[in-house]
Amino acid sequence: MQPPKRSRTATRARLLEGALDVFAERGFAGASVEDICDRAGFTRGAFYSNFASKDELVLALFQATTDRLLEQIEALLPELASQPGTLLDAVLGLLDETAPDQRQWHLISTEFTLHALRNPEAARALNEQRAMFRASLTRLVAEISATSGVRFSVPPEQFVRLVIALHEGARSQSLLEPAEVPAGSLEHTFLPMVLDAVSRPSH
Amino acid sequence: MQPPKRSRTATRARLLEGALDVFAERGFAGASVEDICDRAGFTRGAFYSNFASKDELVLALFQATTDRLLEQIEALLPELASQPGTLLDAVLGLLDETAPDQRQWHLISTEFTLHALRNPEAARALNEQRAMFRASLTRLVAEISATSGVRFSVPPEQFVRLVIALHEGARSQSLLEPAEVPAGSLEHTFLPMVLDAVSRPSH
DNA sequence: TGTATTCAATACAGAACTGTATCCTACTCT
DNA sequence: AGAGTAGGATACAGTTCTGTATTGAATACA
């Protein structure tokens, strides 16, 4: 069974891709279905042939983005864990490399977070994804700290939560004032202090 | 010249108040002018008699909220600076007391931040407001650290940026998972470590 | 080669939204 | 009391949006 020349999955993918761009530009509620279709080079007919509604698109988009993100992380993990370098470089590197376009990713994920804060179903999906994300980071932290013989005085997941919170808050400032707050500056000046405070050599 | 029974400024205020609620519930683009008017107990006629457009309302709302916020801060500053207590308690207390309804304030300010990231004019206004906000916090930090005889190894404003970034990132997590991340927990476990690392007794 | 099916384009209906123009009411001031 | 005016309600026009129904083209299959 050969795939038809115009494959269904390909147009779905292009629609999702277009939605990502348009949502980043105009926000979730501000983007019309037609905007998304124009961006993808289709008409609304194609859209409603692939998605039941705009809401369904949002969840599908989130799931697709999430899946890709988690795949990337799993691919990067062994490399980062084995390579020499500090724990912080590995963790912050992972946060950055999984989101090559910082600005777009920040807009999209913040938008979706707001959506989740108003929509229980979206909240469940988001929390699930974030839990897996934290789990990956926590594993990375655990491995590196184990090989370098360091024990934490706080649960590693708590530390991961801190890193994520600071990273997201700092990214907001960096995007608003790129000149005053270079990307990563807050993390790189303060996280080493925390790491030093919570870590102590094992034995 | 007595003010008319239906004062212009009062309806403006009620419209702004309604806009705050509705924007928090449905987002900026998701809220219609009619929604806002219904909430405030007026019709669109009153709205367009007070604002030129929905966009103008957003800026006005931001300015009004900002003004009130800065007033509150200025009122709280002397009290916090003089009262006994740790520097962190004062700073975090200020952050919390200026936003009694954490959830609504987070939704609104995040929404406006996204708006600013797509709209240079809004970005200017937002950055200006945030700069004044940081200035207040920085002054508070400077006063308390001076009276307690502590010097910082980093610029105090940098430290304030850290506190804000962490606070905002942590608030997002707390709202998404209230049970797992109690409000303020990340700040209270990690900020003391940073404070300890950056401060040293003067002389 | 002819038929059936799948997918996207087009045309359309109904709703909602913004913004305007007009009307009405209530207050002010003389 | 009566004229003038300010502020808000109502009605309306024009646009835009979502979602559906129909049509057309291309592919699979017999």
XYZ file of N, CA, C and O in Angstrom, chain A:
812
model
N 0.834 -1.202 0.000
C 0.000 0.000 0.000
C 0.871 1.255 0.000
O 1.377 1.690 1.021
N 1.040 1.842 -1.156
C 1.863 3.051 -1.222
C 1.125 4.233 -0.594
O -0.096 4.322 -0.679
N 1.869 5.111 0.003
C 1.217 6.310 0.518
C 0.785 7.193 -0.644
O 1.491 7.274 -1.648
N -0.359 7.805 -0.538
C -0.798 8.701 -1.604
C 0.170 9.867 -1.742
O 0.887 10.223 -0.804
N 0.189 10.447 -2.936
C 1.162 11.512 -3.205
C 1.041 12.619 -2.169
O 2.029 13.098 -1.629
N -0.178 13.033 -1.945
C -0.386 14.012 -0.864
C -0.713 13.219 0.388
O -1.855 12.831 0.588
N 0.286 12.996 1.195
C 0.025 12.132 2.354
C -0.681 12.922 3.444
O -0.403 14.110 3.673
N -1.577 12.246 4.108
C -2.352 12.888 5.162
C -1.429 13.394 6.279
O -1.566 14.511 6.767
N -0.510 12.523 6.650
C 0.365 12.901 7.768
C 1.233 14.106 7.423
O 1.562 14.909 8.293
N 1.591 14.233 6.148
C 2.443 15.364 5.776
C 1.679 16.672 5.930
O 2.216 17.658 6.458
N 0.438 16.707 5.476
C -0.310 17.956 5.627
C -0.598 18.231 7.089
O -0.543 19.390 7.526
N -0.882 17.184 7.820
C -1.053 17.384 9.265
C 0.182 18.033 9.864
O 0.091 18.998 10.636
N 1.322 17.502 9.474
C 2.573 18.029 10.020
C 2.762 19.486 9.624
O 3.166 20.325 10.435
N 2.456 19.772 8.349
C 2.639 21.161 7.912
C 1.680 22.093 8.625
O 2.008 23.243 8.944
N 0.476 21.608 8.872
C -0.484 22.434 9.611
C -0.003 22.675 11.038
O -0.093 23.796 11.559
N 0.538 21.639 11.654
C 1.045 21.804 13.006
C 2.209 22.795 13.034
O 2.314 23.638 13.926
N 3.061 22.662 12.025
C 4.208 23.558 11.931
C 3.734 25.010 11.786
O 4.207 25.921 12.475
N 2.770 25.202 10.879
C 2.231 26.542 10.694
C 1.602 27.068 11.971
O 1.759 28.235 12.324
N 0.884 26.188 12.667
C 0.234 26.611 13.910
C 1.274 27.086 14.912
O 1.078 28.080 15.615
N 2.393 26.397 14.971
C 3.456 26.787 15.893
C 3.900 28.218 15.615
O 3.991 29.052 16.526
N 4.163 28.507 14.349
C 4.602 29.854 13.983
C 3.540 30.891 14.319
O 3.820 31.913 14.951
N 2.324 30.626 13.874
C 1.279 31.639 14.022
C 0.917 31.846 15.489
O 0.705 32.972 15.931
N 0.885 30.776 16.248
C 0.610 30.930 17.681
C 1.692 31.775 18.338
O 1.411 32.580 19.221
N 2.931 31.563 17.923
C 4.019 32.352 18.503
C 3.845 33.823 18.158
O 4.131 34.698 18.969
N 3.363 34.089 16.961
C 3.256 35.481 16.530
C 2.049 36.188 17.131
O 2.135 37.354 17.526
N 0.915 35.509 17.144
C -0.307 36.206 17.530
C -0.950 35.656 18.782
O -2.016 36.140 19.187
N -0.402 34.632 19.357
C -1.030 34.036 20.522
C -2.093 33.041 20.117
O -2.533 32.991 18.967
N -2.501 32.276 21.089
C -3.430 31.182 20.818
C -4.804 31.700 20.391
O -5.308 31.365 19.314
N -5.398 32.536 21.200
C -6.734 33.031 20.864
C -6.675 34.023 19.711
O -7.646 34.159 18.963
N -5.559 34.685 19.556
C -5.444 35.692 18.514
C -5.227 35.140 17.124
O -5.407 35.839 16.131
N -4.852 33.899 17.044
C -4.599 33.287 15.739
C -5.868 32.635 15.206
O -6.523 31.868 15.914
N -6.209 32.920 13.988
C -7.391 32.297 13.405
C -6.982 31.033 12.652
O -5.835 30.878 12.240
N -7.943 30.158 12.490
C -7.670 28.928 11.747
C -7.184 29.268 10.348
O -6.292 28.604 9.805
N -7.745 30.290 9.785
C -7.341 30.662 8.430
C -5.880 31.124 8.405
O -5.137 30.821 7.471
N -5.466 31.875 9.412
C -4.061 32.284 9.485
C -3.158 31.063 9.410
O -2.172 31.031 8.654
N -3.501 30.071 10.209
C -2.673 28.868 10.261
C -2.645 28.168 8.910
O -1.588 27.759 8.429
N -3.796 28.070 8.284
C -3.866 27.386 6.994
C -3.082 28.157 5.936
O -2.366 27.569 5.123
N -3.214 29.473 5.926
C -2.438 30.270 4.989
C -0.955 29.992 5.161
O -0.227 29.771 4.184
N -0.510 30.017 6.389
C 0.903 29.792 6.671
C 1.365 28.437 6.147
O 2.465 28.304 5.609
N 0.499 27.442 6.300
C 0.868 26.091 5.879
C 0.645 25.880 4.382
O 1.036 24.846 3.837
N 0.026 26.852 3.712
C -0.228 26.698 2.294
C -1.459 25.870 1.984
O -1.547 25.254 0.921
N -2.412 25.866 2.886
C -3.655 25.120 2.643
C -4.846 26.043 2.874
O -4.680 27.227 3.206
N -6.011 25.489 2.720
C -7.231 26.222 3.043
C -7.890 25.551 4.246
O -7.445 24.504 4.707
N -8.936 26.155 4.707
C -9.581 25.596 5.889
C -10.131 24.199 5.635
O -10.304 23.411 6.558
N -10.435 23.903 4.379
C -10.895 22.553 4.066
C -9.908 21.515 4.548
O -10.284 20.506 5.165
N -8.639 21.759 4.266
C -7.606 20.820 4.707
C -7.582 20.732 6.228
O -7.449 19.652 6.799
N -7.745 21.870 6.842
C -7.705 21.879 8.306
C -8.797 20.996 8.891
O -8.534 20.072 9.665
N -10.030 21.264 8.483
C -11.134 20.525 9.096
C -11.204 19.087 8.604
O -11.956 18.280 9.142
N -10.424 18.777 7.608
C -10.300 17.379 7.222
C -9.299 16.664 8.137
O -9.274 15.434 8.190
N -8.481 17.416 8.847
C -7.456 16.812 9.705
C -7.694 17.008 11.199
O -7.201 16.230 12.005
N -8.413 18.053 11.539
C -8.668 18.309 12.955
C -10.147 18.617 13.144
O -10.779 19.235 12.278
N -10.658 18.198 14.273
C -12.084 18.411 14.525
C -12.357 19.867 14.880
O -13.410 20.400 14.560
N -11.423 20.498 15.537
C -11.656 21.872 15.983
C -10.320 22.523 16.304
O -9.265 21.876 16.291
N -10.398 23.785 16.601
C -9.192 24.511 16.966
C -8.642 23.981 18.289
O -7.427 23.864 18.462
N -9.528 23.670 19.208
C -9.078 23.138 20.493
C -8.300 21.838 20.311
O -7.259 21.629 20.942
N -8.833 20.984 19.456
C -8.123 19.723 19.242
C -6.737 19.975 18.665
O -5.772 19.283 19.000
N -6.655 20.958 17.783
C -5.348 21.289 17.226
C -4.362 21.657 18.321
O -3.204 21.240 18.293
N -4.818 22.429 19.270
C -3.899 22.885 20.323
C -3.332 21.698 21.092
O -2.117 21.593 21.298
N -4.195 20.806 21.477
C -3.707 19.637 22.205
C -2.782 18.805 21.331
O -1.723 18.355 21.780
N -3.166 18.606 20.076
C -2.326 17.825 19.164
C -0.961 18.484 18.999
O 0.080 17.819 19.013
N -0.991 19.803 18.857
C 0.271 20.523 18.700
C 1.146 20.339 19.928
O 2.348 20.085 19.833
N 0.526 20.457 21.077
C 1.287 20.297 22.311
C 1.866 18.888 22.415
O 3.042 18.718 22.756
N 1.046 17.905 22.098
C 1.530 16.532 22.173
C 2.693 16.314 21.211
O 3.715 15.716 21.569
N 2.534 16.800 19.989
C 3.588 16.594 18.987
C 4.891 17.261 19.442
O 5.968 16.661 19.403
N 4.773 18.503 19.902
C 5.966 19.226 20.340
C 6.617 18.511 21.512
O 7.843 18.364 21.581
N 5.773 18.086 22.427
C 6.248 17.381 23.612
C 6.999 16.098 23.245
O 8.093 15.832 23.735
N 6.395 15.306 22.365
C 7.029 14.058 21.974
C 8.419 14.317 21.399
O 9.396 13.655 21.762
N 8.505 15.279 20.494
C 9.789 15.574 19.873
C 10.797 16.023 20.925
O 11.960 15.626 20.916
N 10.337 16.856 21.835
C 11.220 17.375 22.868
C 11.786 16.251 23.725
O 12.995 16.171 23.973
N 10.913 15.368 24.164
C 11.370 14.291 25.031
C 12.318 13.341 24.284
O 13.288 12.848 24.853
N 12.037 13.121 23.005
C 12.966 12.313 22.193
C 14.356 12.945 22.182
O 15.364 12.282 22.406
N 14.382 14.242 21.901
C 15.667 14.945 21.858
C 16.410 14.796 23.178
O 17.614 14.555 23.208
N 15.669 14.933 24.257
C 16.315 14.839 25.553
C 16.928 13.467 25.741
O 18.103 13.329 26.116
N 16.141 12.455 25.468
C 16.654 11.098 25.648
C 17.888 10.873 24.791
O 18.809 10.151 25.181
N 17.905 11.492 23.611
C 19.071 11.335 22.742
C 20.289 12.056 23.314
O 21.416 11.582 23.203
N 20.048 13.175 23.939
C 21.170 13.975 24.441
C 21.709 13.461 25.770
O 22.888 13.653 26.087
N 20.850 12.827 26.534
C 21.230 12.459 27.898
C 22.547 11.692 28.015
O 23.443 12.125 28.760
N 22.698 10.582 27.307
C 23.937 9.805 27.516
C 25.180 10.616 27.193
O 26.185 10.563 27.917
N 25.072 11.397 26.128
C 26.216 12.218 25.737
C 26.608 13.181 26.861
O 27.762 13.244 27.284
N 25.605 13.908 27.352
C 25.881 14.895 28.388
C 26.374 14.255 29.683
O 27.245 14.790 30.365
N 25.796 13.119 30.007
C 26.163 12.483 31.272
C 27.590 11.955 31.242
O 28.280 11.934 32.270
N 28.030 11.531 30.050
C 29.367 10.924 29.978
C 30.446 11.976 29.761
O 31.544 11.868 30.303
N 30.130 12.985 28.958
C 31.143 13.990 28.660
C 31.659 14.647 29.933
O 30.919 14.827 30.897
N 32.935 15.020 29.876
C 33.445 15.752 31.026
C 32.835 17.144 31.056
O 32.393 17.664 30.043
N 32.779 17.741 32.182
C 32.187 19.068 32.314
C 31.427 19.141 33.609
O 31.155 18.128 34.243
N 31.087 20.332 33.989
C 30.396 20.483 35.258
C 28.945 20.070 35.129
O 28.385 20.021 34.043
N 28.352 19.782 36.257
C 26.948 19.419 36.292
C 26.092 20.540 35.725
O 25.177 20.311 34.932
N 26.388 21.755 36.115
C 25.556 22.875 35.678
C 25.621 23.080 34.184
O 24.612 23.349 33.539
N 26.819 22.935 33.611
C 26.929 23.080 32.166
C 26.041 22.070 31.459
O 25.369 22.388 30.467
N 26.027 20.859 31.974
C 25.217 19.824 31.350
C 23.736 20.162 31.443
O 23.004 20.110 30.447
N 23.304 20.531 32.637
C 21.880 20.802 32.823
C 21.442 22.015 32.005
O 20.450 21.969 31.266
N 22.186 23.103 32.129
C 21.804 24.298 31.376
C 21.938 24.066 29.880
O 21.136 24.577 29.088
N 22.950 23.298 29.497
C 23.092 22.978 28.080
C 21.877 22.236 27.571
O 21.356 22.524 26.489
N 21.403 21.317 28.360
C 20.225 20.555 27.945
C 19.029 21.484 27.784
O 18.284 21.411 26.790
N 18.833 22.365 28.728
C 17.704 23.292 28.642
C 17.783 24.144 27.381
O 16.768 24.423 26.737
N 18.990 24.545 27.022
C 19.122 25.405 25.853
C 19.001 24.625 24.543
O 18.321 25.047 23.616
N 19.672 23.497 24.489
C 19.712 22.789 23.206
C 18.371 22.191 22.816
O 18.115 21.949 21.637
N 17.522 21.945 23.787
C 16.216 21.403 23.427
C 15.279 22.485 22.914
O 14.216 22.181 22.388
N 15.663 23.721 23.073
C 14.844 24.813 22.554
C 15.732 25.747 21.749
O 16.141 26.795 22.229
N 16.014 25.352 20.514
C 16.965 26.142 19.715
C 16.483 27.576 19.524
O 17.251 28.501 19.636
N 15.177 27.735 19.240
C 14.657 29.088 19.077
C 14.043 29.522 20.404
O 12.858 29.331 20.675
N 14.875 30.146 21.236
C 14.441 30.518 22.575
C 13.170 31.351 22.570
O 12.252 31.100 23.333
N 13.146 32.333 21.697
C 12.017 33.250 21.703
C 10.713 32.529 21.363
O 9.731 32.621 22.078
N 10.717 31.820 20.264
C 9.490 31.135 19.860
C 9.065 30.120 20.916
O 7.887 30.031 21.259
N 10.012 29.378 21.424
C 9.661 28.370 22.404
C 9.092 28.990 23.671
O 8.146 28.487 24.261
N 9.675 30.098 24.057
C 9.172 30.770 25.249
C 7.742 31.252 25.024
O 6.869 31.079 25.883
N 7.490 31.850 23.886
C 6.140 32.333 23.596
C 5.147 31.181 23.610
O 4.087 31.251 24.241
N 5.505 30.114 22.928
C 4.582 28.987 22.824
C 4.348 28.340 24.182
O 3.212 28.094 24.593
N 5.398 28.072 24.896
C 5.211 27.325 26.141
C 4.532 28.201 27.189
O 3.708 27.716 27.968
N 4.831 29.486 27.193
C 4.129 30.361 28.123
C 2.649 30.438 27.774
O 1.784 30.364 28.642
N 2.403 30.584 26.484
C 1.015 30.605 26.029
C 0.284 29.341 26.481
O -0.841 29.406 26.987
N 0.931 28.212 26.308
C 0.258 26.974 26.671
C 0.098 26.863 28.187
O -0.878 26.297 28.671
N 1.049 27.387 28.912
C 0.918 27.374 30.365
C -0.287 28.197 30.808
O -1.067 27.771 31.666
N -0.443 29.358 30.215
C -1.624 30.164 30.531
C -2.891 29.387 30.190
O -3.851 29.357 30.960
N -2.872 28.772 29.032
C -4.026 27.977 28.619
C -4.314 26.898 29.659
O -5.470 26.669 30.025
N -3.272 26.265 30.136
C -3.440 25.174 31.102
C -3.988 25.704 32.431
O -4.747 25.012 33.109
N -3.596 26.910 32.785
C -4.079 27.462 34.052
C -5.581 27.749 34.016
O -6.199 27.974 35.044
N -6.144 27.739 32.821
C -7.579 28.002 32.701
C -8.332 26.768 32.234
O -9.550 26.814 32.075
N -7.632 25.680 31.992
C -8.236 24.528 31.329
C -7.697 23.244 31.947
O -6.573 22.820 31.638
N -8.463 22.598 32.801
C -7.971 21.435 33.544
C -7.394 20.334 32.654
O -6.372 19.745 33.003
N -8.038 20.085 31.530
C -7.528 19.015 30.662
C -6.122 19.352 30.167
O -5.210 18.515 30.198
N -5.969 20.576 29.706
C -4.646 21.003 29.264
C -3.657 20.969 30.421
O -2.478 20.631 30.245
N -4.136 21.290 31.616
C -3.246 21.289 32.772
C -2.708 19.882 33.042
O -1.520 19.700 33.316
N -3.592 18.903 32.962
C -3.133 17.527 33.162
C -2.039 17.174 32.169
O -0.971 16.672 32.542
N -2.300 17.445 30.894
C -1.316 17.105 29.864
C 0.002 17.828 30.121
O 1.084 17.243 30.041
N -0.102 19.102 30.462
C 1.119 19.877 30.680
C 1.895 19.350 31.875
O 3.116 19.174 31.820
N 1.205 19.084 32.966
C 1.895 18.607 34.162
C 2.560 17.256 33.910
O 3.670 16.999 34.403
N 1.877 16.435 33.140
C 2.469 15.139 32.814
C 3.776 15.338 32.042
O 4.809 14.727 32.360
N 3.716 16.197 31.056
C 4.911 16.424 30.263
C 6.023 17.023 31.107
O 7.181 16.598 31.025
N 5.676 17.966 31.938
C 6.705 18.597 32.765
C 7.299 17.603 33.757
O 8.493 17.683 34.088
N 6.461 16.693 34.220
C 6.988 15.685 35.141
C 8.037 14.821 34.441
O 9.101 14.537 35.010
N 7.748 14.423 33.209
C 8.732 13.613 32.477
C 10.000 14.414 32.215
O 11.112 13.902 32.303
N 9.794 15.668 31.876
C 10.940 16.539 31.623
C 11.818 16.643 32.877
O 13.044 16.478 32.817
N 11.178 16.900 34.002
C 11.943 16.981 35.249
C 12.636 15.660 35.556
O 13.774 15.629 36.033
N 11.929 14.563 35.268
C 12.527 13.261 35.545
C 13.822 13.081 34.760
O 14.825 12.594 35.298
N 13.804 13.497 33.490
C 15.026 13.383 32.690
C 16.142 14.217 33.303
O 17.273 13.756 33.468
N 15.807 15.456 33.634
C 16.824 16.325 34.225
C 17.323 15.759 35.549
O 18.528 15.787 35.842
N 16.407 15.242 36.333
C 16.806 14.704 37.633
C 17.751 13.525 37.459
O 18.755 13.393 38.176
N 17.436 12.683 36.467
C 18.331 11.563 36.218
C 19.728 12.056 35.834
O 20.745 11.547 36.303
N 19.740 13.073 34.979
C 21.031 13.637 34.573
C 21.800 14.150 35.786
O 22.994 13.857 35.966
N 21.112 14.880 36.630
C 21.763 15.416 37.829
C 22.269 14.274 38.712
O 23.404 14.306 39.208
N 21.423 13.278 38.877
C 21.811 12.171 39.749
C 23.058 11.460 39.221
O 24.002 11.196 39.971
N 23.071 11.197 37.925
C 24.217 10.483 37.352
C 25.501 11.274 37.512
O 26.515 10.757 37.979
N 25.446 12.535 37.101
C 26.677 13.326 37.144
C 27.154 13.503 38.579
O 28.351 13.385 38.870
N 26.239 13.778 39.470
C 26.670 13.992 40.847
C 27.219 12.699 41.440
O 28.147 12.718 42.257
N 26.669 11.558 41.020
C 27.178 10.289 41.526
C 28.607 10.042 41.054
O 29.493 9.686 41.842
N 28.829 10.262 39.753
C 30.182 9.996 39.232
C 31.194 10.968 39.797
O 32.370 10.639 39.930
N 30.751 12.170 40.149
C 31.716 13.113 40.710
C 31.731 13.053 42.234
O 32.365 13.890 42.873
N 31.030 12.083 42.774
C 31.105 11.866 44.214
C 30.573 13.003 45.053
O 31.237 13.505 45.960
N 29.363 13.437 44.725
C 28.767 14.539 45.472
C 27.385 14.119 45.950
O 26.640 13.461 45.226
N 27.066 14.493 47.161
C 25.715 14.234 47.661
C 24.982 15.550 47.869
O 25.602 16.560 48.197
N 23.670 15.512 47.685
C 22.872 16.735 47.817
C 22.216 16.792 49.192
O 21.769 15.766 49.714
N 22.151 18.008 49.711
C 21.467 18.173 50.989
C 19.973 18.435 50.785
O 19.230 18.565 51.747
N 19.567 18.555 49.550
C 18.135 18.664 49.231
C 17.815 17.604 48.187
O 18.715 17.132 47.489
N 16.539 17.210 48.061
C 16.200 16.246 47.015
C 16.590 16.792 45.653
O 16.325 17.968 45.363
N 17.213 15.967 44.818
C 17.645 16.446 43.497
C 16.487 17.029 42.696
O 16.665 17.992 41.950
N 15.303 16.451 42.833
C 14.189 17.007 42.054
C 13.870 18.430 42.486
O 13.479 19.262 41.670
N 14.040 18.710 43.753
C 13.833 20.074 44.231
C 14.828 21.018 43.557
O 14.463 22.124 43.141
N 16.051 20.553 43.455
C 17.070 21.364 42.791
C 16.715 21.583 41.323
O 16.877 22.682 40.782
N 16.201 20.528 40.707
C 15.796 20.655 39.301
C 14.660 21.664 39.162
O 14.644 22.489 38.241
N 13.734 21.608 40.091
C 12.648 22.597 40.053
C 13.201 24.011 40.148
O 12.735 24.932 39.473
N 14.173 24.179 40.993
C 14.785 25.497 41.122
C 15.390 25.941 39.796
O 15.174 27.065 39.337
N 16.166 25.040 39.188
C 16.825 25.400 37.937
C 15.792 25.789 36.886
O 15.945 26.789 36.177
N 14.722 25.022 36.798
C 13.693 25.316 35.797
C 13.017 26.653 36.096
O 12.843 27.495 35.213
N 12.657 26.852 37.345
C 11.992 28.109 37.705
C 12.884 29.298 37.371
O 12.454 30.265 36.727
N 14.120 29.207 37.779
C 15.028 30.318 37.517
C 15.239 30.506 36.025
O 15.223 31.635 35.509
N 15.384 29.407 35.307
C 15.607 29.488 33.867
C 14.442 30.189 33.174
O 14.644 31.050 32.313
N 13.234 29.818 33.556
C 12.071 30.418 32.895
C 11.914 31.887 33.269
O 11.637 32.729 32.413
N 12.092 32.191 34.526
C 11.994 33.589 34.923
C 13.078 34.437 34.289
O 12.823 35.566 33.861
N 14.265 33.895 34.204
C 15.379 34.639 33.624
C 15.188 34.816 32.122
O 15.519 35.864 31.565
N 14.638 33.803 31.482
C 14.423 33.906 30.040
C 13.446 35.025 29.734
O 13.600 35.757 28.746
N 12.447 35.164 30.569
C 11.498 36.256 30.368
C 12.215 37.605 30.408
O 12.016 38.468 29.546
N 13.077 37.765 31.392
C 13.818 39.028 31.489
C 14.754 39.215 30.307
O 14.897 40.324 29.776
N 15.397 38.145 29.877
C 16.336 38.248 28.759
C 15.625 38.649 27.481
O 16.148 39.432 26.682
N 14.423 38.104 27.285
C 13.698 38.434 26.057
C 13.177 39.868 26.097
O 13.123 40.547 25.069
N 12.829 40.337 27.290
C 12.334 41.712 27.400
C 13.470 42.725 27.297
O 13.292 43.799 26.748
N 14.619 42.372 27.852
C 15.758 43.307 27.855
C 17.040 42.578 27.471
O 17.890 42.332 28.327
N 17.171 42.245 26.203
C 18.332 41.444 25.781
C 19.656 42.109 26.138
O 20.626 41.428 26.476
N 19.685 43.434 26.081
C 20.954 44.123 26.333
C 21.318 44.071 27.811
O 22.471 43.843 28.170
N 20.320 44.263 28.667
C 20.602 44.330 30.097
C 20.781 42.935 30.711
O 21.514 42.773 31.683
N 20.100 41.955 30.184
C 20.167 40.606 30.747
C 20.514 39.608 29.654
O 19.629 39.021 29.033
N 21.808 39.420 29.383
C 22.189 38.424 28.368
C 21.642 37.050 28.741
O 21.531 36.719 29.926
N 21.303 36.273 27.734
C 20.714 34.962 27.989
C 21.640 34.125 28.865
O 22.845 34.003 28.598
N 21.106 33.582 29.903
C 21.871 32.690 30.758
C 22.675 33.376 31.843
O 23.245 32.700 32.701
N 22.671 34.702 31.840
C 23.554 35.396 32.785
C 23.132 35.138 34.235
O 23.974 34.837 35.090
N 21.849 35.242 34.508
C 21.395 35.033 35.884
C 21.696 33.609 36.347
O 22.173 33.388 37.466
N 21.417 32.659 35.477
C 21.690 31.281 35.845
C 23.178 31.091 36.149
O 23.541 30.469 37.160
N 24.012 31.627 35.285
C 25.433 31.349 35.440
C 26.081 32.085 36.604
O 27.120 31.673 37.109
N 25.469 33.178 37.018
C 26.091 33.846 38.171
C 25.597 33.265 39.489
O 26.356 33.208 40.450
N 24.361 32.813 39.543
C 23.824 32.425 40.850
C 23.743 30.922 41.084
O 23.867 30.478 42.225
N 23.522 30.156 40.034
C 23.351 28.721 40.284
C 24.594 28.061 40.888
O 24.462 27.165 41.730
N 25.787 28.457 40.472
C 26.957 27.840 41.119
C 26.937 28.019 42.637
O 27.332 27.114 43.376
N 26.473 29.168 43.091
C 26.410 29.375 44.549
C 25.475 28.365 45.195
O 25.793 27.769 46.225
N 24.315 28.183 44.594
C 23.354 27.235 45.157
C 23.933 25.827 45.119
O 23.867 25.083 46.105
N 24.495 25.495 43.977
C 25.049 24.154 43.845
C 26.105 23.903 44.911
O 26.176 22.817 45.513
N 26.901 24.906 45.136
C 27.941 24.765 46.150
C 27.324 24.579 47.539
O 27.801 23.780 48.346
N 26.236 25.297 47.763
C 25.632 25.242 49.093
C 24.946 23.909 49.360
O 24.936 23.422 50.491
N 24.352 23.324 48.335
C 23.592 22.091 48.570
C 24.436 20.831 48.410
O 23.985 19.747 48.767
N 25.618 20.963 47.845
C 26.399 19.751 47.595
C 27.546 19.628 48.592
O 28.110 20.615 49.049
N 27.843 18.430 48.948
C 28.975 18.163 49.850
C 29.547 16.826 49.406
O 28.808 15.941 48.945
N 30.821 16.666 49.490
C 31.421 15.400 49.059
C 30.824 14.245 49.850
O 30.608 14.348 51.058
N 30.559 13.137 49.170
C 30.046 11.968 49.892
C 31.199 11.346 50.660
O 32.226 10.969 50.095
N 31.048 11.216 51.962
C 32.093 10.754 52.893
C 33.257 11.729 52.964
O 33.197 12.861 52.580
